Structures are given as C-alpha cells and as structure tokens.
Coordinates of C-alpha atoms in Angstrom, one line a residue:
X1 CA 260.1 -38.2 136.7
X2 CA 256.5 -37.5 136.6
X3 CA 255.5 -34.1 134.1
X4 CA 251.5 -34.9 135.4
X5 CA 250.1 -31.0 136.2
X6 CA 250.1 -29.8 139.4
X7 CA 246.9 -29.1 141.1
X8 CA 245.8 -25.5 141.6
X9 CA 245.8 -24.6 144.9
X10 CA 242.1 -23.5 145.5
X11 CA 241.4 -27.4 143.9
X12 CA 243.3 -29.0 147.5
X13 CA 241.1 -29.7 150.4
X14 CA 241.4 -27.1 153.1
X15 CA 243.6 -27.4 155.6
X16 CA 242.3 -25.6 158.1
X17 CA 239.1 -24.3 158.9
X18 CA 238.9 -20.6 159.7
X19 CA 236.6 -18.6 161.7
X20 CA 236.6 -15.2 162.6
X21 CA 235.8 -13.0 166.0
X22 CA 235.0 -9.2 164.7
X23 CA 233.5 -8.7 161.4
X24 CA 235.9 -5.2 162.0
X25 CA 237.7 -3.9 158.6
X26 CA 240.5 -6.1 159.3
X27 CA 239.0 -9.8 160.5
X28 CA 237.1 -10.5 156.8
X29 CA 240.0 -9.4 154.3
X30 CA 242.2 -12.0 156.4
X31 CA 240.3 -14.7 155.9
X32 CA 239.5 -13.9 152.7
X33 CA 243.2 -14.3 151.9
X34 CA 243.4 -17.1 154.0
X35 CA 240.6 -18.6 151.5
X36 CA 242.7 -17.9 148.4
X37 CA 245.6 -19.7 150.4
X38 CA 243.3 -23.2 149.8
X39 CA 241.8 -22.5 153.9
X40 CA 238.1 -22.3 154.5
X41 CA 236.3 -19.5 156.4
X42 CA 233.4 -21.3 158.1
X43 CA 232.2 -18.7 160.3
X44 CA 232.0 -15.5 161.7
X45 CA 230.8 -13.1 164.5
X46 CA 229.7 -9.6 163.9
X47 CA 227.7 -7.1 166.2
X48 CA 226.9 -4.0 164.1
X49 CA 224.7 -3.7 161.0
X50 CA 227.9 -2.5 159.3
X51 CA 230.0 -5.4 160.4
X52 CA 227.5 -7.7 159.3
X53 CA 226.9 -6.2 155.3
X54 CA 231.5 -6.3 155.5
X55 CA 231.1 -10.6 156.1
X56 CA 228.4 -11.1 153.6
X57 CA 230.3 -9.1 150.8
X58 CA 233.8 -10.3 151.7
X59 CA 233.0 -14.1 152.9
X60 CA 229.5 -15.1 151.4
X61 CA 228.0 -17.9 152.5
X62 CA 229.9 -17.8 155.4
X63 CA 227.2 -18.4 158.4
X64 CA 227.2 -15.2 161.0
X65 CA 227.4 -17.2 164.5
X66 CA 228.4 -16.1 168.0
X67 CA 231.6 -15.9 168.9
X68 CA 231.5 -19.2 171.2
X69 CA 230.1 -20.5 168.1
X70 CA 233.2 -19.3 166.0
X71 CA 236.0 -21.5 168.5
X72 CA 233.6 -24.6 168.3
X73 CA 233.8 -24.7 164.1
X74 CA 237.1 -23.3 163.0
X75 CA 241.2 -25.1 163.6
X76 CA 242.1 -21.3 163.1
X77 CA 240.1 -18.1 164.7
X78 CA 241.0 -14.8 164.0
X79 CA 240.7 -12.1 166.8
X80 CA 239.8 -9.0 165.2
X81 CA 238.8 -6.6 168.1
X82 CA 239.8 -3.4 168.9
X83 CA 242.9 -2.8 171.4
X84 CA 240.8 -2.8 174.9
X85 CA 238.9 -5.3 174.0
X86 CA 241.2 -7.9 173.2
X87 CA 241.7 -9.3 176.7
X88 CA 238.6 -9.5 178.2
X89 CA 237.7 -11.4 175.1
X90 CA 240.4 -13.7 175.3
X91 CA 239.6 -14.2 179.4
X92 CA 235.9 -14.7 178.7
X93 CA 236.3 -17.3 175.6
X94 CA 238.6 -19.4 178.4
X95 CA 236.7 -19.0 180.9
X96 CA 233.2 -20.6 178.9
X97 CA 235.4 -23.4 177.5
X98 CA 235.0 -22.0 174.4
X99 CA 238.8 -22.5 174.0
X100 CA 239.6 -26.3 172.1
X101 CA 243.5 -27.6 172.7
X102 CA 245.6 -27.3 169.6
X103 CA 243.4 -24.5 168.2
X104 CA 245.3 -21.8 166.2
X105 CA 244.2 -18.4 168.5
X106 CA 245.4 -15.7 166.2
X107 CA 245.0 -11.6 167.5
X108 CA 245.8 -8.8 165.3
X109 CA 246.6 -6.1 167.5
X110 CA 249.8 -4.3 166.7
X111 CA 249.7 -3.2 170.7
X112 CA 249.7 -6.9 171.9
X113 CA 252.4 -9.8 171.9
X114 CA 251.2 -13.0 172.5
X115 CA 250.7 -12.7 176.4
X116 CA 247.5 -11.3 175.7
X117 CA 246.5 -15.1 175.0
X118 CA 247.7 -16.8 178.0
X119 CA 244.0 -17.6 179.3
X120 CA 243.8 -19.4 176.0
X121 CA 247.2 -21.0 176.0
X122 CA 246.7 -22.4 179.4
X123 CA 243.4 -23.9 177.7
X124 CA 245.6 -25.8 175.3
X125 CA 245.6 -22.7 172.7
X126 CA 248.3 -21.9 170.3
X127 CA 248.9 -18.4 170.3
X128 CA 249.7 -16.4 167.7
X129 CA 250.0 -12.3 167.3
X130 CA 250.1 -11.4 162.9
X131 CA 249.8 -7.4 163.1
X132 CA 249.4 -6.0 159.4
X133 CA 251.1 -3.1 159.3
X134 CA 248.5 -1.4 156.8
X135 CA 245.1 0.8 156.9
X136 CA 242.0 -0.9 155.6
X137 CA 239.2 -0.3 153.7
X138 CA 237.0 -2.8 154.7
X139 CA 236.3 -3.7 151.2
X140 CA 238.1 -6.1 149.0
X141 CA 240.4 -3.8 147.7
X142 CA 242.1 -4.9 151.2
X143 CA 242.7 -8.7 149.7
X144 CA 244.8 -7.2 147.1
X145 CA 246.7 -4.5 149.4
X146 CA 248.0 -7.2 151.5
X147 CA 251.0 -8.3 148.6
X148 CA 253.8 -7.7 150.0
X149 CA 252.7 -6.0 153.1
X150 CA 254.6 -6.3 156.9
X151 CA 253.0 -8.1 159.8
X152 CA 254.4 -7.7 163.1
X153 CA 254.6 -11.3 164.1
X154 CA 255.0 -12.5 168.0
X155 CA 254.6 -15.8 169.1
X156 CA 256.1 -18.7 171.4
X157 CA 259.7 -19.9 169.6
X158 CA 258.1 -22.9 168.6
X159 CA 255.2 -21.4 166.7
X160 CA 257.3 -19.1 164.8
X161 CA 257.2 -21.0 161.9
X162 CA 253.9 -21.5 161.7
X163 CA 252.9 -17.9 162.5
X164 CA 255.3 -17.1 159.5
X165 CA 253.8 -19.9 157.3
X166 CA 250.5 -17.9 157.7
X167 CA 251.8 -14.0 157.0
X168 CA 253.4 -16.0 153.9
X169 CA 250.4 -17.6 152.7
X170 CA 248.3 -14.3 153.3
X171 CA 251.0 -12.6 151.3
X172 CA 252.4 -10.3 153.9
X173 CA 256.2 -10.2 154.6
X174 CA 256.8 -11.6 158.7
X175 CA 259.0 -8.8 160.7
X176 CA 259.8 -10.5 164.5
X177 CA 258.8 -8.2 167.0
X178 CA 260.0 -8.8 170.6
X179 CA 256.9 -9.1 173.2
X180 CA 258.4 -6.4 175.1
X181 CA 258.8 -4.2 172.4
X182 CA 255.4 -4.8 170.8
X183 CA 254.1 -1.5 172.2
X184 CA 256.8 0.5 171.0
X185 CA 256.7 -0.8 167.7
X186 CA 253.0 -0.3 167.8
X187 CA 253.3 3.3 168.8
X188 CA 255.8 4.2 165.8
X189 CA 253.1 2.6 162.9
X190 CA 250.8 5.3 164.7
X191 CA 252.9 8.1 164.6
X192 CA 253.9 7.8 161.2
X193 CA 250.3 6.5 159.8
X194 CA 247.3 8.1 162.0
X195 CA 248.9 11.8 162.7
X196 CA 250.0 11.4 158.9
X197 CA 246.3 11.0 158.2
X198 CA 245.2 13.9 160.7
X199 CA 248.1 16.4 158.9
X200 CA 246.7 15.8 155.2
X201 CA 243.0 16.5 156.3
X202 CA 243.8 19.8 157.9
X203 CA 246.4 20.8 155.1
X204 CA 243.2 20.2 152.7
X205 CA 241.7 22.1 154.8
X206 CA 243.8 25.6 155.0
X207 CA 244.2 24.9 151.2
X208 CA 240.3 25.1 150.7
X209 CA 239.9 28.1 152.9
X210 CA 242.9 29.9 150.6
X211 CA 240.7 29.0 147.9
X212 CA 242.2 25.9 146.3
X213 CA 239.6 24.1 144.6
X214 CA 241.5 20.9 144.3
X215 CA 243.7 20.3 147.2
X216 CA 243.6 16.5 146.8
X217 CA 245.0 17.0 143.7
X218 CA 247.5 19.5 144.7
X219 CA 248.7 17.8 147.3
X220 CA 249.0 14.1 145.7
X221 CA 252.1 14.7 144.2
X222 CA 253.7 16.9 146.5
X223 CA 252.7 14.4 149.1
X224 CA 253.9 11.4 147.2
X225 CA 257.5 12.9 146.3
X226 CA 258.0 13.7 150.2
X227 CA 257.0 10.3 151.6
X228 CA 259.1 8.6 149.2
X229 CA 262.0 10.9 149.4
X230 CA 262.0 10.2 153.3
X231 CA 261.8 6.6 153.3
X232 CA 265.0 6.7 151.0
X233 CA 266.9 9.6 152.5
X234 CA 265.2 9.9 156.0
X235 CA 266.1 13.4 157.6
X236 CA 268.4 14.3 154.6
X237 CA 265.1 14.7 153.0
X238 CA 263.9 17.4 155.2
X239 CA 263.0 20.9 153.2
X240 CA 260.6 24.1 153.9
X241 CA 261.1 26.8 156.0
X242 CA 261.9 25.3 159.6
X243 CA 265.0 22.9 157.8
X244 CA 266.2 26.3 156.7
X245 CA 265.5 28.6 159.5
X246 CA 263.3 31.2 157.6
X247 CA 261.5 32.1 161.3
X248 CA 260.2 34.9 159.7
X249 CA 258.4 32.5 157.1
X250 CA 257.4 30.6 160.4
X251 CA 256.0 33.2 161.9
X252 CA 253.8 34.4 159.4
X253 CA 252.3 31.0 159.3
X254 CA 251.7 31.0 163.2
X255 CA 249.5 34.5 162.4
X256 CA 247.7 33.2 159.7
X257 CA 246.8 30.0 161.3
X258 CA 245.8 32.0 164.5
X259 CA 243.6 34.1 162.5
X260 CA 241.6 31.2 160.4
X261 CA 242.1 27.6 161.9
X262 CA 243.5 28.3 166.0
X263 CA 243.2 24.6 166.2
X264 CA 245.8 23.9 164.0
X265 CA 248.8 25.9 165.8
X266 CA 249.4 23.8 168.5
X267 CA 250.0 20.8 166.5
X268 CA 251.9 23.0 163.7
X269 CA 254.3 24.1 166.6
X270 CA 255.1 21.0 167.7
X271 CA 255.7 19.2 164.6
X272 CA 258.1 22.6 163.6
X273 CA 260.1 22.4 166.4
X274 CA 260.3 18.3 166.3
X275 CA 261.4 19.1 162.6
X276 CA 263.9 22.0 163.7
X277 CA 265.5 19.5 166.6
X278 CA 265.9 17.1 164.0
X279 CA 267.2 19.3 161.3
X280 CA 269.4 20.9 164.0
X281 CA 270.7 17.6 165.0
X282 CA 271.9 16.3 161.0
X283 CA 273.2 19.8 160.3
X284 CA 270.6 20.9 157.7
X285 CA 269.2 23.9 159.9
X286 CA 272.5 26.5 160.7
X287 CA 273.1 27.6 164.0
X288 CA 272.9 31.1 163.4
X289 CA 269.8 31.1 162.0
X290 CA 267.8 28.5 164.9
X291 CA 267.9 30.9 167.4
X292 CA 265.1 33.3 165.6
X293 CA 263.7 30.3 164.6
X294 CA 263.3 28.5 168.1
X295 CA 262.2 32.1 169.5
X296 CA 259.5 32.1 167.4
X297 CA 258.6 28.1 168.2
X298 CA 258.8 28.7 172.0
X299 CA 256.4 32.1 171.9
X300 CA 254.6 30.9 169.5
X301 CA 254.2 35.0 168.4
X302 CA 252.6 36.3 165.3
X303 CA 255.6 38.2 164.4
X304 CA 259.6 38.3 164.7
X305 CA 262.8 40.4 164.3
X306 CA 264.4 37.6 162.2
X307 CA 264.2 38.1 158.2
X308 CA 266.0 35.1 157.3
X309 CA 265.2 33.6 154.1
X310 CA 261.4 34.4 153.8
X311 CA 261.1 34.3 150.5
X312 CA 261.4 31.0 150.3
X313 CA 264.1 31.2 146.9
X314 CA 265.5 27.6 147.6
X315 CA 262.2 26.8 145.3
X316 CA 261.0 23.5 147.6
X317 CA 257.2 23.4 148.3
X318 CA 257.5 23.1 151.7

C-alpha cells in the first residue's frame, strides 16, 4: 500500500471551468467557493459600478465579459439574477445560441425549480437550481458563512447527484425541494428572514426614540436567546404579553405606537394577533383571558376594560 502524500486539493487541475452571470452579492462568493473546491472561475458579467468593484475583490483576475461571453468560456455558469429576471435571461441566452450541450446551467433563485431552464435544456443544458438559504454580504465574509449552510436543491432525477456534489463541495448542506413546492418553500425563508430584518430595524427604532442609546446592543442578546429558543422549542417558546393575554399591556402599546411611529401598528397588530392565534392554538394563551385580548387586536383601540396581567410579573422581556 502506497503511504506517498496526497495532493492538496487546490494543487489538481480544475475540473470545471466556471463563469458567472450577475456580479449580484450572491454570484462571486459561489464561485469563489467553487475556486477553493479545485474549480476555476474564468469569467464574469457585471453591469453596475458596484457589481464590478464585488468581482475584482472576490475573483481577481477574473476577466469582466458579457454574459454571451460567460456560456462560451466556462463547463459551469452560475445565474445570479434577481427573481424577474431569471427567465428572460435564460430565453434570451437560448435564443442567441449562447447555450453549449452538456453545459452545467446553474440558477440560484429560491423562487425557481428547474423549469425556469427549459429554453436551455432543450439547447442541450443541464439544469440545475442550488438556492442558499442565507443573506449575503457581498464581501468574503460570505465564503466563510457558507459552512454548513442549506441550499434548496431542484433538478432532473438524474442530475441530483451532481447538483448535490456541488452544494457539497461549496460546503452547503443539499435539502430536495419538490419543483412544485419551490415557491412555497421560497416564501417561508422570507417570512422568517426579510420581515425578521424589517422587525429589528423598527424595534431599534422605538428603542432610540425612548432614549436607548444602544439598542443594538440591547437587543443582541434578547434577540439571540429568542431565535434560538424557537428553533428548539418552536411555539412552546412563545412569551410577552399577547402569549399571556395582558390586553391591557397590548393596548398601551397600540397608544404609544399611534402616538410616535403610526407606521408601525399595522404590522404590530398583525404579527400580535398571528402570535395570539398561535398561542391560542398550543394552549399557552387561556381562554378567558383572549377575549380582551382579541378585542383589543380587532379595534385596534388605545385603551381597554381588561386589566389582565399588565404588569408584566412573569419577568420575560417580551
């Protein structure tokens, strides 16, 4: 048996040659793993002044080309458009004979299976749809972030193993999502990661106008302990007034936000009485006290007759 070394990885020819279509945050860290894997990035397309300065720092040397350009150099292209552009894309690419048989035609929309790239399969394509399920930067930091990290993955049964190969070597974890469900599972990362993003900003905000001076650094370990206590314990996690039906608690907050952010109580009403349905629904929030509770949800009133609870002595944050 032989004991020689074993090559390092980055030391093997490349096996495929990788280009990318959208200099975006997402297109550049991707191929940059992809690199690391022993691939080679040979080009990429990028409109916008900022895409541009993202490929120089993230794959130097690489030449900036048209995306025609792109199909005619790399085995592997990476489609990194936005949503509603994806198709026209795709359509456009086939139509110009950009498309080569037996090229790798990877998108990373999370809204998209892989019928988005039938123009291109009919071309002789091999379609592939590799979804991170993560925000990026657009810096490297976004090389390292993608350890261990999820990609919705849809493809024709026979690519599967290859489109796993790929999450694999980029470091991601491959979760099989069904075409027809691709916008449903797309629609779940968003409510749970964008709106999440859109609640912490205002919260920072109402915290500054109360006169917090640090509400990032209030809020990071409140934050921290509630996302991690609902992904182990789902609703059984749920605290603060609505899971306990303090509506009087609720409807001070409706008056306050009325009187110094009005833009905020429409959202803050839904997300209480999603909250209360669900709290309702695992028998966390009573009976007897929901019905103040839902009053005060479905007026959306400044004040109430219920006293349930409002001063908050359970001693949760929320």
């Amino acid at each position: 048996m032989s004991t020689s070394q074993q090559p390092d990885p980055r030391d093997r020819p490349a096996r495929l040659t990788v280009g990318v279509v959208g200099a975006g945050r997402v297109g550049p860290a991707l191929a940059a793993s992809l690199q690391l894997a022993g691939h080679r990035p040979v080009a990429v397309s990028g409109v916008s002044d900022a895409s541009r300065r993202r490929a120089a720092e993230m794959l130097p040397d690489v030449p900036l080309v048209p995306p025609a350009e792109v199909l005619q150099r790399a085995d592997l292209v990476l489609l990194t458009v936005p949503d509603d552009t994806l198709p026209g894309l795709v359509e456009g690419l086939a139509e110009t004979g950009a498309v080569r048989p037996g090229q790798l035609l990877v998108h990373t929309s999370g809204r998209y299976g892989a019928k988005v790239l039938d123009p291109a399969l009919r071309a002789g394509a091999l379609p592939l749809a590799l979804h991170p399920a993560m925000t990026f930067t657009g810096t490297p930091v976004d090389v390292q972030r993608l350890a261990g990290c999820s990609f919705g993955v849809t493809a024709p049964e026979e690519l599967r193993l290859a489109a796993e190969a790929l999450v694999i070597e980029m470091g991601g974890e491959p979760e099989w999502i069904a075409e027809e469900r691709r916008p449903l599972y797309h629609a779940a990362l968003a409510l749970g990661a964008n709106h999440l993003v859109t609640l912490v900003a205002q919260s920072m905000e109402l915290l500054r106008e109360a006169g917090v001076t640090a509400p990032d650094r209030m809020l990071g370990p409140l934050l921290g302990a509630a996302l991690d206590n609902a992904l182990r314990s789902g609703d059984a996690a749920l605290t603060g007034p609505v899971a306990r039906g303090d509506a009087g608690t609720v409807a001070a907050h409706v008056s306050e936000l009325r009187k110094h952010a009005p833009q905020t109580v429409a959202g803050y009403l839904a997300m209480a009485r999603a909250t209360a349905d669900r709290a309702l629904a695992h028998g966390l929030l009573k009976p007897e006290l929901a019905e103040d509770l839902l009053g005060v949800l479905a007026n959306g009133t400044q004040g109430t007759s219920g006293t349930h609870g409002t001063d908050g002595t359970e001693g949760d944050a929320g």
